XYZ file of C-alpha atoms in Angstrom:
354
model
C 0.000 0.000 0.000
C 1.358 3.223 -0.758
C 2.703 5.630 1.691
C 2.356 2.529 4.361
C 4.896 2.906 7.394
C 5.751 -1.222 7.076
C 8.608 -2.732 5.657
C 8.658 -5.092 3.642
C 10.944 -6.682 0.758
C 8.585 -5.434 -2.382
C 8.805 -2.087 -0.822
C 12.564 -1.798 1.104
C 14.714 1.348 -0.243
C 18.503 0.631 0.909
C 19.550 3.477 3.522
C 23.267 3.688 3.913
C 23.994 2.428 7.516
C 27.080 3.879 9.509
C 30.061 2.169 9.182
C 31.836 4.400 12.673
C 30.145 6.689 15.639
C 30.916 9.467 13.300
C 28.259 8.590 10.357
C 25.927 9.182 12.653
C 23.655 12.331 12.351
C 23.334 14.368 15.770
C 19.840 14.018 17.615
C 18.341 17.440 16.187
C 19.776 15.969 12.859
C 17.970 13.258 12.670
C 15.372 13.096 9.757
C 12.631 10.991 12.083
C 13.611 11.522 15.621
C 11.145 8.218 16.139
C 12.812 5.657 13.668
C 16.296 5.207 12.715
C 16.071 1.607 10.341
C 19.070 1.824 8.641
C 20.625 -1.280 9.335
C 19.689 -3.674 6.478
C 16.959 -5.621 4.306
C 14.030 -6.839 6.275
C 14.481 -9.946 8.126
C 18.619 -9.371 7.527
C 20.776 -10.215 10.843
C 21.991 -6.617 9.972
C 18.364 -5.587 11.085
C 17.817 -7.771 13.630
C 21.228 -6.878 15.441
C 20.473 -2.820 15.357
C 23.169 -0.826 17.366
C 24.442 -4.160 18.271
C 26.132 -3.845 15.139
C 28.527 -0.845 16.701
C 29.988 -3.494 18.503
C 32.760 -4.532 16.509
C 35.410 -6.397 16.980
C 37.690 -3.476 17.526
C 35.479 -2.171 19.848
C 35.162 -5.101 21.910
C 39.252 -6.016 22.112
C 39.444 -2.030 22.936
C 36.835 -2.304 25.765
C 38.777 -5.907 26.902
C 41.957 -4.273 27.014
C 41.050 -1.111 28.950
C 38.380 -2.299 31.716
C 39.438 -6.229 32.535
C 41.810 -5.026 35.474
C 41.709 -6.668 38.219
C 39.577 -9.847 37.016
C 36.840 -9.872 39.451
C 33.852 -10.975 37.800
C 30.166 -10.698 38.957
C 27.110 -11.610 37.841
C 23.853 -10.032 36.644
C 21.248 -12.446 36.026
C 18.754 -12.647 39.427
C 17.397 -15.538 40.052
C 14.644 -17.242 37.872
C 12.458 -17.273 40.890
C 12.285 -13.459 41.474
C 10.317 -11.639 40.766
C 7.933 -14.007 42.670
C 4.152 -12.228 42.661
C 5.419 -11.372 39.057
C 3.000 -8.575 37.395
C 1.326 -7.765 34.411
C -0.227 -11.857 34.437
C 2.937 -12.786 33.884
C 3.550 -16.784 34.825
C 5.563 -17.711 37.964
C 8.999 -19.236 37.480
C 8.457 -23.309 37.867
C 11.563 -25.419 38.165
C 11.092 -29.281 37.905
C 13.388 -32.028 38.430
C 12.589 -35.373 36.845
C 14.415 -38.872 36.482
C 15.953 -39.251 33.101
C 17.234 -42.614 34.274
C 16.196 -44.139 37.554
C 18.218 -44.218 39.713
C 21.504 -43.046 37.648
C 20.687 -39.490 36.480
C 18.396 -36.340 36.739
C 17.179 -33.544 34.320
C 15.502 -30.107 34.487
C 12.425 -28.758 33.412
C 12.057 -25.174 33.407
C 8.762 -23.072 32.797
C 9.186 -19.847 32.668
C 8.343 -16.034 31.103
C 11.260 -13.938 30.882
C 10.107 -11.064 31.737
C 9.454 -12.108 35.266
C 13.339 -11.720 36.581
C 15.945 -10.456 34.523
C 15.664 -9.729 30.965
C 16.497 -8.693 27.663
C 13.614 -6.858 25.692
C 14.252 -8.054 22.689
C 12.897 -6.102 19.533
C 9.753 -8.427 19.250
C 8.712 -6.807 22.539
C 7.615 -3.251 22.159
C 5.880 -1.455 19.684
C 5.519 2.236 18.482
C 2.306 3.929 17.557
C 2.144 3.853 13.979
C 0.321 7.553 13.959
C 2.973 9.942 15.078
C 0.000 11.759 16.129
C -1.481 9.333 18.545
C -0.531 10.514 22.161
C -2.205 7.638 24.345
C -2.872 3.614 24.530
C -6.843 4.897 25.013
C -6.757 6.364 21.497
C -6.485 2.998 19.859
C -8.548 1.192 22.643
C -11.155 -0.166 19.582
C -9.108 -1.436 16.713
C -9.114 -4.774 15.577
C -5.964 -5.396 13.488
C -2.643 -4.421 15.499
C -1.443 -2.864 12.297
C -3.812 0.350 12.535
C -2.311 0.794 16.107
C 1.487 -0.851 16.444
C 4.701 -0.962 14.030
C 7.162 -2.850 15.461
C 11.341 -2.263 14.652
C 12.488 -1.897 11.429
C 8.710 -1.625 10.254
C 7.780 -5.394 11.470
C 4.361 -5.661 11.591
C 2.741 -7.808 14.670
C 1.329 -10.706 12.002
C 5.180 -11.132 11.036
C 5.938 -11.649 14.780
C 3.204 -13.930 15.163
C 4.063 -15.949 12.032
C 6.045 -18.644 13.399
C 8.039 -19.466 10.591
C 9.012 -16.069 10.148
C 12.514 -15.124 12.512
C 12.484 -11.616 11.293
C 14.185 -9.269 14.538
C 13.995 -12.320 16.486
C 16.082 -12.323 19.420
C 18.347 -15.379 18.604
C 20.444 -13.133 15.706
C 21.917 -11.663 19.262
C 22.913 -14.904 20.139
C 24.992 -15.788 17.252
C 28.158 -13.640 18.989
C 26.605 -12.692 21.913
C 27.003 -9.213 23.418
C 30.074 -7.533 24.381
C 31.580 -4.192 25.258
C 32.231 -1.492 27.577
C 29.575 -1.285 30.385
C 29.205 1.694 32.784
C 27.239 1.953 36.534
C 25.212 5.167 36.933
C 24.901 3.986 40.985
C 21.468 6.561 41.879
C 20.849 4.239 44.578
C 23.809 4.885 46.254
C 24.023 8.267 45.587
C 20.554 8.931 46.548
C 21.640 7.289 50.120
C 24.355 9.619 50.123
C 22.179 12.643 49.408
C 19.187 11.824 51.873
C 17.125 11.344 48.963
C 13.770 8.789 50.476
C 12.175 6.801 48.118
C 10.438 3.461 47.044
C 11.064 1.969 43.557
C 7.624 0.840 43.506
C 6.475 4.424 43.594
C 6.105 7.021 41.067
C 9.450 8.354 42.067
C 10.912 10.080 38.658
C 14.653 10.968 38.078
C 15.401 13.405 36.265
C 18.380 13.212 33.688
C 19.830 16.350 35.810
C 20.544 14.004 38.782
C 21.644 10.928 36.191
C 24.209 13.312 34.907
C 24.966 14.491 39.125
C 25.446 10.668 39.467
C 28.239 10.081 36.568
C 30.133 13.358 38.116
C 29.794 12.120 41.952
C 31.548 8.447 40.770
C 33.697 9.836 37.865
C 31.578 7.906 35.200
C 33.043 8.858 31.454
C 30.858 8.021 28.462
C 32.265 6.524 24.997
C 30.784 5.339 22.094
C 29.778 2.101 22.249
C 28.987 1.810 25.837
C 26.413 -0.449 27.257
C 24.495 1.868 29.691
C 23.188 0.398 33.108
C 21.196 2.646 35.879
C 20.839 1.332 39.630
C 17.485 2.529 41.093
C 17.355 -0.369 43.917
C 14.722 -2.434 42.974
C 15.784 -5.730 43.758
C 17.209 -4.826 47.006
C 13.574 -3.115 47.904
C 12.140 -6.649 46.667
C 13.899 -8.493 49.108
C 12.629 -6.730 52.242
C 9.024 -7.172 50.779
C 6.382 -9.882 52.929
C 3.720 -11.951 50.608
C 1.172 -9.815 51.887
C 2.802 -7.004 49.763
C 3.623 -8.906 46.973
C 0.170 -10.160 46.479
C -1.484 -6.836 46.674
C 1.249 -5.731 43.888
C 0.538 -7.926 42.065
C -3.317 -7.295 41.618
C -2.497 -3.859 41.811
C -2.956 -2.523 37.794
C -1.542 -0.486 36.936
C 1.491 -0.968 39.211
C 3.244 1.748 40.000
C 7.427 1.874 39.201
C 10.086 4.429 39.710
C 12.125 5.129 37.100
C 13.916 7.709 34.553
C 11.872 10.865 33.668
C 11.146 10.919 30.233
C 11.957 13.324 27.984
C 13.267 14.867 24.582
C 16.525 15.401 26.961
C 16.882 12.548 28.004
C 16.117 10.649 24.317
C 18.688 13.672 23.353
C 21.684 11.851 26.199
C 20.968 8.667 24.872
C 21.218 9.355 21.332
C 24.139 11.721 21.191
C 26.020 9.000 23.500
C 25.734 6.298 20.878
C 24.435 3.977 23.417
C 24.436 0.436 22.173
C 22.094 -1.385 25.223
C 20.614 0.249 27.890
C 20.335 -1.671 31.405
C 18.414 -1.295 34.888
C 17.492 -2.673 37.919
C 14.033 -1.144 37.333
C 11.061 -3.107 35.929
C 10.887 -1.044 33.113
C 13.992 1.140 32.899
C 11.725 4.639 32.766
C 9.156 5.856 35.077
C 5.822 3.773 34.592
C 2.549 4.261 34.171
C 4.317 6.800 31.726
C 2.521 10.463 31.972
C 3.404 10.818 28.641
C 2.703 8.217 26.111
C 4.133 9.515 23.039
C 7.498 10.033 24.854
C 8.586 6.475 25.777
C 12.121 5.291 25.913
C 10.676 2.060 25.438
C 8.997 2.901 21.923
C 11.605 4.937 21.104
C 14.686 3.171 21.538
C 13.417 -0.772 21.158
C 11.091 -0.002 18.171
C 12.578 3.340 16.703
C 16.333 3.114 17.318
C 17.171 -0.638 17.814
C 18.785 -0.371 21.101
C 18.195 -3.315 23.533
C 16.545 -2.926 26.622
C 17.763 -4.591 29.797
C 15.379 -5.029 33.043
C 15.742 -6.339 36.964
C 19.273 -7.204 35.808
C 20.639 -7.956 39.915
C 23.468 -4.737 39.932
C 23.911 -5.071 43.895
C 27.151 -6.917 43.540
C 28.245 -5.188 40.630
C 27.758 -1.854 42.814
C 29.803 -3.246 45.444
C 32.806 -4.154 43.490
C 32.444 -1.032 42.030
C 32.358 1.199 44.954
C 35.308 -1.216 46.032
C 37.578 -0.467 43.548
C 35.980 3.174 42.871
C 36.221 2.415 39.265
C 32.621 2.223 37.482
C 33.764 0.863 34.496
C 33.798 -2.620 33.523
C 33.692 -5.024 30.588
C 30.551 -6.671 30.064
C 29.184 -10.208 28.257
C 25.451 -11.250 27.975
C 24.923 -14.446 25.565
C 21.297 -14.427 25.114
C 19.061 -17.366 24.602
C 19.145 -18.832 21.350
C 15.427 -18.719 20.602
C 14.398 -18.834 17.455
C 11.295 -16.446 17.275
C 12.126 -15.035 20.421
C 10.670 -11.845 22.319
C 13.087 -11.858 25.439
C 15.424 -13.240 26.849
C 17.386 -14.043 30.273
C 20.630 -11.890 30.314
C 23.405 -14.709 30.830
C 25.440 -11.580 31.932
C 28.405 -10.630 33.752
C 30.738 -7.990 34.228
C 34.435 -8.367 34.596
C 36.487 -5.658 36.212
């Protein structure tokens, strides 16, 4: 159909994708502050992999050399069981162990929704409205085909992510080499302990970029090109001192309230002009939520506009530990995600190695 927002083969133009940090076009430059699908012909790995592809090989021996250290290494994957009381009628984590071969061996069986503990948003995830115009979910409330409300990255429509023989920006292209590069720890917990600042994650406690950018300059955080982004709020320490009680009223609770990143054009501005190529948090969904502002979201905008994977309730308690230990915020960072073909999300598999 002419003029339609979807991409497809009959209709794919070839957009010359950046080859260095320096092809890129500035935020203000860019032609469609909303979608930046440069990265190849529908259902390419090139499109599937989005900024993952700034992760070169360059990079990544650059980043090895620089940040490995000391060789402490910590993980960021919480357990499978957490969050227990999961949201959003998401399932519980279930864990089975069954006789292979009585009485000589055992096997698993694991059932499971990523999203419940840590996890990669992959860009099967999250949409964008497809009307630039649209400013709410309540807007589109009565359609009855996804593709007069939703475009998904790289102008995927939902049927193609439905379509089970179709892998197109399924999560498993990450898996192929996994992901590697220069992380950085924006620690606001701590520094909000430092500062006196009260608050619970599961609040509507926003952060402005302002004290994001107080945080970098309190722990002498440097950005570069590349880097894989990750934001300490506290969540899964709050979880922890949590009864069922709470939990259960939490979970019924809809819609649940989360602290999180303030959004707006600023902040979309930082990320951009930083070349970030993942961004990762404690949170449960990385910005504030309920969002006040709908046609603002980091999670629209970076997962279905930009192509920049979104990390949530990774565990970064230890990680700020070792940090704070060796006062260096830095570190080099690994995730091999689960090789799913057709896959939404994804458990992290992720450390970082200082």
């Amino acid at each position: 159909m002419a003029g339609s927002p979807f991409v497809t083969k009959d209709n794919y133009v070839p957009v010359k994708a950046p080859k260095t940090f320096a092809d890129f076009p500035s935020f203000d430059g860019l032609p469609d502050r909303r979608r930046f699908w440069v990265w190849g012909p529908p259902g390419s790995e090139e499109e599937a992999l989005g900024m993952l592809n700034m992760l070169t090989p360059e990079l990544v021996a650059s980043a090895a050399a620089k940040e490995i250290k000391y060789g402490e290494r910590v993980g960021l994957g919480w357990t499978f069981d957490k969050l227990d009381f999961p949201p959003f009628k998401r399932a519980n984590f279930k864990h089975d162990i069954k006789w292979v071969s009585f009485p000589f061996a055992f096997d698993d069986e694991y059932h499971m929704n990523p999203q419940q503990s840590s996890q990669w948003d992959g860009f099967r995830h999250h949409s964008q409205f497809v009307d630039p115009n649209v400013t709410s979910r309540e807007e589109l409330a009565g359609v009855s085909d996804p593709d007069e409300a939703s475009i998904w990255y790289g102008g995927t429509s939902a049927h193609e992510v439905l379509d089970r023989s179709n892998d197109r920006i399924s999560i498993h292209h990450w898996a192929k080499k996994g992901i590697a590069g220069r992380g950085v720890l924006l620690d606001y917990a701590s520094w909000a302990d430092e500062q006196g600042i009260k608050y619970s994650t599961f609040d509507k406690h926003a952060i402005p970029l302002s004290d994001l950018l107080k945080v970098a300059e309190r722990y002498n955080v440097t950005f570069e090109p590349g880097d894989i982004l990750c934001v300490r709020i506290g969540v899964t320490r709050e979880w922890l001192t949590k009864d069922d009680e709470w939990k259960a009223q939490y979970q019924k609770t809809v819609p649940p309230d989360h602290a999180g990143i303030e959004q707006s054009e600023e902040l979309l501005r930082f990320i951009w002009d930083n070349h970030f190529t993942a961004l990762i948090g404690d949170a449960i969904a990385w910005e504030l939520y309920p969002n006040p502002n709908q046609s603002l979201s980091v999670h629209q905008t970076v997962l279905a506009g930009w192509g920049v994977p979104l990390g949530e309730l990774f565990d970064l308690e230890a990680l700020a530990a070792l940090c704070k230990e060796k006062n260096k915020y830095s570190f080099f960072f690994t995730s091999m995600p689960f090789n799913a073909v057709g896959g939404v999300s994804s458990a992290p598999n992720a450390m970082a190695i200082l």
